[in-house]
């Protein structure tokens, strides 16, 4: 579905960026040992958008930083796109165009993830915005296989929830078990 490949000559995973018209418009690669990330073509868009349902108005959209995080969240039956490590005006426009009612910020458990989540809350005052904190690891990709656990905090409930209520409004979600498939469906080149 994601058309991820492994380049054994360069020891890196290749993540194609596919638009909603099913066209490959760019690539992001990640080294296996060195974890070095490189981008080619148009990656100033949302990774995974080609797999989103067309009737998105009644669903949650999960947002992640990295492609691997997005794939893991997707394998847990969530609608998800990845910002590929950076937020831009174009990516905000792309998210806005999707018309989801609820945005779930599943960014890394760090300052950058907090900043991305805050920006999403500010850019989308008409949406319900939630922030995910992963219990075991910095992000979905860091969690041990089969142990994806997280806690959700409501950042904003449309315009009805004030800042004071946000910190007190915590919801503990059930533990999600990853499917018994490999975390990434990778084809070796």
N, CA, C and O of each residue as an XYZ file, in Angstrom:
756
protein
N       0.809     -1.201      0.000
C       0.000      0.000      0.000
C       0.852      1.266      0.000
O       0.542      2.232     -0.697
N       1.926      1.253      0.785
C       2.811      2.416      0.825
C       3.921      2.319     -0.220
O       4.615      3.300     -0.484
N       4.089      1.143     -0.811
C       5.092      0.886     -1.848
C       6.518      1.161     -1.367
O       7.364      1.641     -2.121
N       6.760      0.847     -0.101
C       8.077      1.044      0.503
C       9.032     -0.011     -0.042
O       8.660     -1.171     -0.218
N      10.270      0.410     -0.307
C      11.278     -0.525     -0.831
C      12.563     -0.398     -0.015
O      12.799      0.603      0.661
N      13.382     -1.442     -0.101
C      14.690     -1.420      0.542
C      15.753     -1.424     -0.540
O      15.756     -2.300     -1.404
N      16.650     -0.460     -0.499
C      17.762     -0.358     -1.439
C      18.983     -0.961     -0.751
O      19.622     -0.311      0.076
N      19.302     -2.208     -1.097
C      20.403     -2.887     -0.394
C      21.765     -2.303     -0.744
O      22.692     -2.395      0.060
N      21.909     -1.703     -1.929
C      23.193     -1.099     -2.294
C      23.545      0.080     -1.390
O      24.707      0.264     -1.028
N      22.543      0.876     -1.028
C      22.764      2.042     -0.176
C      22.319      1.814      1.267
O      22.443      2.710      2.101
N      21.806      0.629      1.565
C      21.328      0.272      2.895
C      20.355      1.310      3.435
O      20.523      1.848      4.529
N      19.317      1.575      2.616
C      18.318      2.543      3.049
C      16.921      2.110      2.602
O      16.750      1.377      1.628
N      15.941      2.590      3.348
C      14.538      2.340      3.033
C      14.043      3.526      2.215
O      14.346      4.677      2.531
N      13.280      3.241      1.165
C      12.759      4.276      0.270
C      11.246      4.381      0.475
O      10.513      3.402      0.334
N      10.803      5.591      0.810
C       9.388      5.861      1.025
C       8.888      6.758     -0.104
O       9.191      7.951     -0.107
N       8.131      6.221     -1.061
C       7.606      7.075     -2.125
C       6.491      7.981     -1.598
O       5.656      7.552     -0.801
N       6.485      9.211     -2.040
C       5.423     10.157     -1.709
C       4.439     10.118     -2.872
O       4.784     10.458     -4.003
N       3.210      9.701     -2.579
C       2.194      9.485     -3.604
C       1.039     10.448     -3.334
O       0.546     10.531     -2.209
N       0.612     11.173     -4.361
C      -0.488     12.123     -4.163
C      -1.840     11.409     -4.249
O      -1.890     10.196     -4.455
N      -2.918     12.149     -4.095
C      -4.263     11.550     -4.085
C      -4.668     11.022     -5.458
O      -5.628     10.259     -5.570
N      -3.943     11.421     -6.500
C      -4.195     10.901     -7.843
C      -3.354      9.660     -8.131
O      -3.292      9.192     -9.268
N      -2.704      9.130     -7.084
C      -1.890      7.909     -7.162
C      -0.616      8.085     -7.988
O      -0.105      7.113     -8.545
N      -0.099      9.307     -8.073
C       1.143      9.581     -8.784
C       2.283      9.710     -7.779
O       2.136     10.371     -6.751
N       3.420      9.079     -8.075
C       4.611      9.247     -7.242
C       5.203     10.608     -7.584
O       5.576     10.864     -8.729
N       5.286     11.487     -6.567
C       5.770     12.848     -6.816
C       7.099     13.132     -6.125
O       7.694     14.189     -6.333
N       7.564     12.199     -5.309
C       8.833     12.372     -4.616
C       9.165     11.150     -3.785
O       8.400     10.187     -3.735
N      10.325     11.204     -3.129
C      10.786     10.098     -2.292
C      11.472     10.666     -1.060
O      12.050     11.753     -1.089
N      11.393      9.910      0.009
C      12.238     10.183      1.159
C      12.931      8.867      1.484
O      12.299      7.811      1.498
N      14.232      8.934      1.745
C      14.968      7.724      2.103
C      15.470      7.855      3.537
O      15.716      8.953      4.037
N      15.613      6.709      4.173
C      16.156      6.686      5.539
C      17.161      5.551      5.628
O      16.836      4.395      5.356
N      18.369      5.889      6.009
C      19.404      4.880      6.171
C      19.053      3.922      7.304
O      18.481      4.335      8.313
N      19.389      2.664      7.143
C      19.067      1.665      8.165
C      20.014      1.783      9.353
O      19.571      1.820     10.501
N      21.312      1.842      9.082
C      22.285      1.936     10.190
C      22.499      3.372     10.648
O      22.515      3.646     11.848
N      22.661      4.280      9.711
C      22.986      5.672     10.044
C      21.764      6.536     10.297
O      21.915      7.641     10.819
N      20.586      6.100      9.961
C      19.335      6.854     10.155
C      19.329      8.211      9.442
O      18.539      9.091      9.782
N      20.204      8.372      8.461
C      20.265      9.613      7.695
C      19.047      9.682      6.770
O      18.707      8.704      6.104
N      18.394     10.851      6.735
C      17.201     11.043      5.912
C      17.535     11.976      4.756
O      18.128     13.038      4.945
N      17.138     11.556      3.545
C      17.317     12.392      2.357
C      15.987     12.473      1.621
O      15.179     11.545      1.675
N      15.767     13.581      0.937
C      14.518     13.780      0.203
C      14.798     14.098     -1.253
O      15.791     14.744     -1.585
N      13.892     13.627     -2.127
C      14.002     13.841     -3.570
C      12.632     14.195     -4.113
O      11.627     13.619     -3.698
N      12.588     15.147     -5.043
C      11.311     15.522     -5.644
C      10.458     16.310     -4.663
O      10.979     16.994     -3.783
N       9.144     16.208     -4.821
C       8.205     16.974     -4.005
C       7.845     16.193     -2.737
O       7.038     15.264     -2.775
N       8.450     16.581     -1.625
C       8.071     16.000     -0.333
C       7.412     17.064      0.550
O       7.215     16.850      1.746
N       7.076     18.203     -0.045
C       6.385     19.271      0.684
C       4.877     19.027      0.615
O       4.102     19.906      0.236
N       4.493     17.828      0.985
C       3.098     17.412      0.991
C       2.955     16.329      2.050
O       3.869     16.133      2.851
N       1.850     15.636      2.072
C       1.554     14.664      3.126
C       1.802     13.233      2.670
O       1.224     12.779      1.682
N       2.660     12.530      3.392
C       2.939     11.125      3.091
C       1.752     10.277      3.547
O       1.285     10.406      4.678
N       1.272      9.416      2.660
C       0.168      8.515      2.987
C      -1.197      9.028      2.573
O      -2.204      8.359      2.802
N      -1.247     10.198      1.970
C      -2.541     10.781      1.600
C      -3.299      9.950      0.572
O      -4.526     10.029      0.502
N      -2.597      9.160     -0.221
C      -3.253      8.347     -1.244
C      -4.105      7.228     -0.650
O      -4.932      6.647     -1.352
N      -3.914      6.919      0.636
C      -4.669      5.837      1.274
C      -5.864      6.336      2.090
O      -6.582      5.536      2.689
N      -6.076      7.633      2.114
C      -7.187      8.180      2.893
C      -8.523      7.886      2.223
O      -8.631      7.836      0.998
N      -9.535      7.692      3.060
C     -10.884      7.468      2.554
C     -11.428      8.764      1.974
O     -11.008      9.853      2.366
N     -12.332      8.647      1.074
C     -12.893      9.837      0.424
C     -13.968     10.509      1.280
O     -14.248     11.692      1.086
N     -14.573      9.787      2.217
C     -15.635     10.357      3.060
C     -15.083     10.753      4.423
O     -15.545     10.276      5.459
N     -14.086     11.633      4.403
C     -13.321     11.932      5.609
C     -14.042     12.793      6.644
O     -13.541     12.908      7.763
N     -15.164     13.390      6.345
C     -15.788     14.358      7.255
C     -16.158     13.761      8.613
O     -16.191     14.487      9.607
N     -16.430     12.488      8.679
C     -16.862     11.873      9.934
C     -15.753     11.089     10.624
O     -16.038     10.288     11.514
N     -14.513     11.295     10.242
C     -13.409     10.508     10.773
C     -12.359     11.375     11.455
O     -12.340     12.600     11.331
N     -11.491     10.685     12.177
C     -10.307     11.332     12.750
C      -9.160     11.197     11.766
O      -9.031     10.178     11.087
N      -8.348     12.202     11.691
C      -7.116     12.133     10.914
C      -5.958     12.205     11.891
O      -5.837     13.170     12.646
N      -5.109     11.193     11.882
C      -3.913     11.159     12.718
C      -2.772     11.771     11.921
O      -2.633     11.520     10.724
N      -1.953     12.580     12.600
C      -0.807     13.245     11.991
C       0.460     12.779     12.694
O       0.529     12.796     13.923
N       1.466     12.361     11.922
C       2.749     11.947     12.488
C       3.869     12.727     11.817
O       3.667     13.363     10.782
N       5.057     12.668     12.423
C       6.220     13.338     11.821
C       6.835     12.478     10.721
O       7.036     12.959      9.606
N       7.132     11.238     11.010
C       7.866     10.398     10.087
C       7.023      9.346      9.388
O       5.948      8.973      9.857
N       7.532      8.877      8.257
C       6.834      7.870      7.458
C       6.640      6.563      8.233
O       5.559      5.975      8.188
N       7.676      6.106      8.941
C       7.557      4.854      9.693
C       6.469      4.972     10.752
O       5.680      4.045     10.938
N       6.421      6.107     11.446
C       5.370      6.335     12.443
C       3.991      6.235     11.790
O       3.083      5.602     12.328
N       3.847      6.864     10.631
C       2.570      6.838      9.920
C       2.161      5.437      9.513
O       0.990      5.076      9.625
N       3.103      4.652      9.046
C       2.795      3.282      8.629
C       2.336      2.460      9.830
O       1.384      1.687      9.722
N       2.997      2.617     10.959
C       2.611      1.863     12.156
C       1.213      2.273     12.625
O       0.408      1.412     12.981
N       0.918      3.558     12.630
C      -0.417      4.025     13.017
C      -1.456      3.493     12.026
O      -2.539      3.075     12.435
N      -1.142      3.504     10.744
C      -2.046      2.990      9.708
C      -2.351      1.513      9.950
O      -3.493      1.077      9.800
N      -1.338      0.753     10.322
C      -1.533     -0.683     10.582
C      -2.402     -0.931     11.809
O      -2.841     -2.057     12.042
N      -2.650      0.109     12.588
C      -3.573      0.023     13.712
C      -4.929      0.622     13.342
O      -5.666      1.110     14.198
N      -5.236      0.571     12.050
C      -6.555      0.937     11.516
C      -6.933      2.401     11.710
O      -8.091      2.717     11.983
N      -5.967      3.285     11.572
C      -6.235      4.717     11.691
C      -5.992      5.401     10.348
O      -5.122      4.993      9.578
N      -6.766      6.438     10.082
C      -6.514      7.303      8.943
C      -5.331      8.182      9.337
O      -5.394      8.848     10.370
N      -4.263      8.208      8.555
C      -3.049      8.898      8.977
C      -2.292      9.476      7.791
O      -2.283      8.907      6.700
N      -1.661     10.617      8.027
C      -0.682     11.181      7.100
C       0.528     11.624      7.912
O       0.417     11.920      9.102
N       1.675     11.665      7.260
C       2.912     12.099      7.904
C       3.387     13.385      7.254
O       3.260     13.583      6.046
N       3.940     14.258      8.096
C       4.443     15.539      7.580
C       5.909     15.433      7.161
O       6.512     16.425      6.751
N       6.470     14.255      7.262
C       7.852     13.990      6.853
C       8.845     14.956      7.508
O       9.709     15.532      6.846
N       8.698     15.111      8.805
C       9.693     15.832      9.584
C       9.606     17.337      9.604
O      10.466     17.979     10.208
N       8.618     17.931      8.979
C       8.536     19.381      9.018
C       7.172     19.893      8.614
O       6.518     19.322      7.742
N       6.743     20.976      9.251
C       5.458     21.594      8.948
C       5.695     22.786      8.040
O       6.614     23.572      8.266
N       4.876     22.921      7.022
C       4.985     24.053      6.095
C       3.588     24.579      5.804
O       2.590     23.931      6.121
N       3.528     25.757      5.201
C       2.229     26.327      4.814
C       1.509     25.398      3.840
O       0.289     25.247      3.907
N       2.269     24.773      2.931
C       1.660     23.861      1.958
C       1.039     22.650      2.664
O      -0.054     22.214      2.302
N       1.724     22.115      3.656
C       1.179     20.958      4.387
C      -0.060     21.342      5.186
O      -0.991     20.545      5.303
N      -0.082     22.554      5.738
C      -1.280     23.052      6.432
C      -2.441     23.129      5.433
O      -3.557     22.712      5.746
N      -2.183     23.657      4.238
C      -3.218     23.742      3.198
C      -3.719     22.355      2.821
O      -4.919     22.148      2.641
N      -2.788     21.398      2.702
C      -3.169     20.027      2.348
C      -4.047     19.402      3.430
O      -5.019     18.716      3.115
N      -3.717     19.631      4.697
C      -4.532     19.108      5.803
C      -5.910     19.768      5.779
O      -6.925     19.091      5.949
N      -5.950     21.068      5.571
C      -7.219     21.807      5.533
C      -8.121     21.286      4.410
O      -9.334     21.168      4.587
N      -7.540     20.984      3.287
C      -8.294     20.500      2.131
C      -8.979     19.155      2.418
O      -9.971     18.820      1.771
N      -8.465     18.396      3.369
C      -9.005     17.062      3.646
C     -10.322     17.068      4.420
O     -11.067     16.090      4.362
N     -10.621     18.135      5.134
C     -11.907     18.336      5.795
C     -12.228     17.365      6.931
O     -13.404     17.126      7.203
N     -11.248     16.812      7.587
C     -11.526     15.947      8.746
C     -12.037     16.803      9.908
O     -11.632     17.955     10.058
N     -12.925     16.239     10.725
C     -13.504     16.951     11.862
C     -12.589     16.920     13.080
O     -12.566     17.860     13.875
N     -11.826     15.820     13.220
C     -10.956     15.617     14.379
C      -9.529     15.393     13.889
O      -9.295     14.563     13.010
N      -8.577     16.132     14.456
C      -7.159     15.973     14.122
C      -6.441     15.446     15.360
O      -6.507     16.052     16.430
N      -5.755     14.316     15.208
C      -5.038     13.686     16.311
C      -3.544     13.840     16.046
O      -3.005     13.231     15.122
N      -2.883     14.655     16.858
C      -1.457     14.935     16.691
C      -0.646     13.841     17.380
O      -0.506     13.834     18.602
N      -0.119     12.923     16.586
C       0.686     11.815     17.098
C       2.156     12.071     16.764
O       2.868     11.190     16.285
N       2.584     13.303     17.033
C       3.961     13.689     16.778
C       4.855     13.150     17.891
O       4.365     12.597     18.875
N       6.159     13.314     17.732
C       7.113     12.818     18.725
C       6.860     13.447     20.099
O       6.345     14.561     20.201
N       7.231     12.713     21.147
C       7.117     13.207     22.525
C       8.293     14.122     22.842
O       9.117     13.800     23.698
N       8.377     15.253     22.161
C       9.464     16.203     22.406
C       8.967     17.612     22.113
O       7.794     17.811     21.793
N       9.863     18.588     22.222
C       9.467     19.989     22.020
C       8.961     20.235     20.603
O       7.987     20.962     20.411
N       9.610     19.640     19.615
C       9.155     19.818     18.226
C       7.743     19.270     18.057
O       6.906     19.905     17.415
N       7.469     18.095     18.628
C       6.124     17.517     18.566
C       5.095     18.398     19.245
O       3.978     18.552     18.753
N       5.475     18.983     20.386
C       4.579     19.912     21.081
C       4.324     21.147     20.222
O       3.196     21.635     20.153
N       5.372     21.655     19.566
C       5.229     22.838     18.712
C       4.333     22.551     17.507
O       3.492     23.377     17.151
N       4.506     21.386     16.877
C       3.648     21.013     15.746
C       2.199     20.921     16.201
O       1.298     21.403     15.514
N       1.970     20.299     17.367
C       0.608     20.138     17.889
C      -0.028     21.490     18.178
O      -1.200     21.708     17.872
N       0.735     22.383     18.759
C       0.228     23.721     19.067
C      -0.132     24.453     17.779
O      -1.159     25.128     17.707
N       0.709     24.317     16.775
C       0.423     24.988     15.501
C      -0.853     24.433     14.870
O      -1.659     25.191     14.331
N      -1.037     23.128     14.933
C      -2.260     22.517     14.392
C      -3.478     23.078     15.121
O      -4.473     23.432     14.488
N      -3.402     23.159     16.457
C      -4.523     23.693     17.240
C      -4.821     25.143     16.850
O      -5.983     25.541     16.764
N      -3.776     25.922     16.617
C      -3.965     27.331     16.242
C      -4.500     27.478     14.819
O      -5.333     28.346     14.557
N      -4.028     26.640     13.905
C      -4.420     26.744     12.495
C      -5.835     26.226     12.238
O      -6.458     26.585     11.238
N      -6.337     25.386     13.137
C      -7.640     24.749     12.911
C      -8.576     24.991     14.096
O      -8.899     24.057     14.830
N      -9.015     26.247     14.288
C      -9.877     26.553     15.437
C     -11.249     25.891     15.357
O     -11.939     25.783     16.370
N     -11.653     25.449     14.173
C     -12.961     24.827     13.989
C     -12.924     23.306     14.156
O     -13.950     22.649     13.982
N     -11.774     22.738     14.488
C     -11.618     21.282     14.606
C     -11.433     20.866     16.060
O     -11.048     21.670     16.909
N     -11.708     19.625     16.322
C     -11.334     19.017     17.600
C      -9.890     18.573     17.422
O      -9.590     17.819     16.496
N      -8.998     19.021     18.283
C      -7.584     18.690     18.172
C      -7.153     17.935     19.424
O      -7.413     18.372     20.545
N      -6.490     16.793     19.221
C      -6.018     15.967     20.325
C      -4.510     15.790     20.198
O      -3.957     15.894     19.103
N      -3.851     15.525     21.314
C      -2.396     15.285     21.335
C      -2.145     13.910     21.925
O      -2.629     13.600     23.013
N      -1.391     13.087     21.213
C      -1.047     11.741     21.658
C       0.321     11.764     22.325
O       1.250     12.407     21.836
N       0.435     11.059     23.443
C       1.724     10.844     24.099
C       1.948      9.345     24.170
O       1.131      8.619     24.736
N       3.047      8.879     23.602
C       3.343      7.447     23.574
C       3.966      7.014     24.891
O       4.861      7.679     25.412
N       3.489      5.902     25.422
C       3.958      5.408     26.723
C       5.338      4.760     26.653
O       6.118      4.855     27.600
N       5.641      4.104     25.536
C       6.896      3.357     25.428
C       7.671      3.829     24.212
O       7.635      3.188     23.162
N       8.356      4.925     24.344
C       9.142      5.435     23.227
C       8.777      6.869     22.908
O       7.795      7.411     23.415
N       9.586      7.469     22.062
C       9.409      8.859     21.660
C       8.291      9.038     20.641
O       7.687     10.107     20.552
N       8.019      7.979     19.867
C       6.988      8.044     18.838
C       6.526      6.630     18.517
O       7.002      5.668     19.120
N       5.603      6.498     17.573
C       5.069      5.181     17.229
C       6.178      4.241     16.751
O       6.139      3.046     17.041
N       7.155      4.764     16.029
C       8.251      3.938     15.514
C       9.203      3.436     16.577
O       9.917      2.458     16.356
N       9.226      4.094     17.737
C      10.114      3.673     18.827
C       9.492      2.633     19.747
O      10.196      2.024     20.552
N       8.198      2.424     19.641
C       7.545      1.498     20.564
C       7.871      0.060     20.195
O       7.972     -0.269     19.013
N       8.037     -0.802     21.197
C       8.303     -2.215     20.894
C       7.152     -2.811     20.092
O       5.994     -2.444     20.289
N       7.474     -3.723     19.195
C       6.475     -4.340     18.328
C       5.363     -4.969     19.162
O       5.631     -5.727     20.094
N       4.132     -4.654     18.825
C       2.986     -5.220     19.519
C       2.610     -4.504     20.798
O       1.685     -4.933     21.488
N       3.307     -3.412     21.139
C       3.042     -2.728     22.403
C       2.748     -1.241     22.206
O       3.208     -0.406     22.985
N       1.995     -0.918     21.180
C       1.676      0.479     20.907
C       0.623      0.946     21.911
O      -0.564      0.653     21.770
N       1.083      1.676     22.921
C       0.202      2.219     23.948
C       0.383      3.726     23.967
O       1.485      4.234     23.763
N      -0.703      4.429     24.213
C      -0.601      5.877     24.219
C      -1.721      6.478     25.047
O      -2.697      5.815     25.399
N      -1.547      7.735     25.340
C      -2.524      8.507     26.085
C      -2.878      9.718     25.226
O      -2.016     10.313     24.579
N      -4.163     10.069     25.235
C      -4.608     11.219     24.444
C      -5.043     12.336     25.375
O      -5.728     12.095     26.369
N      -4.646     13.550     25.052
C      -5.090     14.748     25.763
C      -5.849     15.609     24.765
O      -5.381     15.833     23.649
N      -7.004     16.083     25.159
C      -7.728     17.011     24.298
C      -7.058     18.367     24.397
O      -6.901     18.903     25.493
N      -6.667     18.922     23.276
C      -6.079     20.260     23.260
C      -7.177     21.291     23.066
O      -7.121     22.396     23.606
N      -8.164     20.909     22.293
C      -9.211     21.856     21.959
C     -10.440     21.064     21.527
O     -10.330     20.070     20.809
N     -11.590     21.508     21.964
C     -12.835     20.885     21.515
C     -13.602     21.971     20.784
O     -14.437     22.657     21.372
N     -13.318     22.122     19.509
C     -13.885     23.234     18.758
C     -13.534     24.539     19.452
O     -12.390     24.721     19.869
N     -14.475     25.436     19.583
C     -14.238     26.696     20.299
C     -14.792     26.645     21.713
O     -14.728     27.646     22.426
N     -15.338     25.504     22.142
C     -16.024     25.423     23.425
C     -15.106     25.173     24.612
O     -15.485     25.464     25.746
N     -13.913     24.645     24.383
C     -13.052     24.267     25.500
C     -11.999     25.328     25.755
O     -11.265     25.712     24.844
N     -11.924     25.797     26.971
C     -10.938     26.804     27.337
C      -9.635     26.174     27.761
O      -9.580     24.968     28.000
N      -8.582     26.970     27.859
C      -7.252     26.486     28.230
C      -7.250     25.740     29.563
O      -6.544     24.743     29.713
N      -8.059     26.228     30.558
C      -8.050     25.603     31.878
C      -8.545     24.162     31.806
O      -8.044     23.287     32.511
N      -9.534     23.928     30.946
C     -10.125     22.603     30.851
C      -9.238     21.613     30.106
O      -9.347     20.404     30.314
N      -8.369     22.111     29.248
C      -7.566     21.233     28.400
C      -6.692     20.304     29.231
O      -6.650     19.103     28.965
N      -5.986     20.837     30.241
C      -5.088     20.017     31.037
C      -5.826     18.955     31.845
O      -5.265     17.895     32.122
N      -7.060     19.218     32.223
C      -7.818     18.284     33.032
C      -8.544     17.236     32.210
O      -8.996     16.231     32.759
N      -8.664     17.443     30.930
C      -9.449     16.559     30.073
C      -8.549     15.494     29.473
O      -8.053     15.662     28.360
N      -8.330     14.399     30.195
C      -7.486     13.313     29.712
C      -8.340     12.076     29.490
O      -9.234     11.772     30.281
N      -8.061     11.383     28.430
C      -8.781     10.148     28.144
C      -7.757      9.055     27.899
O      -6.886      9.185     27.039
N      -7.868      7.992     28.651
C      -6.956      6.851     28.485
C      -7.588      5.911     27.472
O      -8.709      5.443     27.673
N      -6.886      5.635     26.396
C      -7.412      4.740     25.372
C      -7.003      3.300     25.636
O      -6.035      3.021     26.345
N      -7.749      2.424     25.062
C      -7.410      1.004     25.173
C      -6.086      0.733     24.478
O      -5.693      1.453     23.561
N      -5.420     -0.291     24.916
C      -4.153     -0.680     24.300
C      -4.441     -1.266     22.931
O      -5.287     -2.146     22.771
N      -3.720     -0.758     21.955
C      -3.867     -1.285     20.602
C      -2.765     -2.300     20.336
O      -1.586     -2.011     20.539
N      -3.135     -3.450     19.895
C      -2.158     -4.463     19.519
C      -1.958     -4.383     18.013
O      -2.918     -4.374     17.242
N      -0.717     -4.325     17.615
C      -0.441     -4.275     16.185
C      -0.816     -5.608     15.567
O      -0.734     -6.663     16.196
N      -1.226     -5.522     14.326
C      -1.560     -6.754     13.607
C      -0.331     -7.650     13.531
O       0.797     -7.180     13.673
N      -0.547     -8.902     13.313
C       0.546     -9.865     13.311
C       1.344     -9.858     12.007
O       2.086    -10.798     11.725
N       1.191     -8.806     11.223
C       2.004     -8.657     10.015
C       3.302     -7.956     10.391
O       3.436     -7.438     11.499
N       4.248     -7.939      9.477
C       5.472     -7.172      9.697
C       5.118     -5.702      9.820
O       4.170     -5.248      9.181
N       5.861     -4.939     10.632
C       5.563     -3.525     10.759
C       5.631     -2.768      9.431
O       4.870     -1.822      9.223
N       6.511     -3.163      8.550
C       6.630     -2.531      7.237
C       6.586     -3.616      6.173
O       7.282     -4.627      6.276
N       5.772     -3.406      5.160
C       5.750     -4.326      4.023
C       6.765     -3.812      3.020
O       6.446     -2.951      2.200
N       7.991     -4.334      3.076
C       9.104     -3.802      2.294
C       9.488     -4.797      1.205
O       9.619     -5.995      1.457
N       9.667     -4.284     -0.002
C      10.171     -5.094     -1.098
C      11.643     -4.766     -1.301
O      12.018     -3.595     -1.345
N      12.467     -5.779     -1.423
C      13.899     -5.563     -1.642
C      14.132     -5.326     -3.126
O      13.627     -6.063     -3.973
N      14.912     -4.275     -3.432
C      15.203     -3.921     -4.834
C      16.382     -4.727     -5.332
O      16.788     -4.580     -6.485
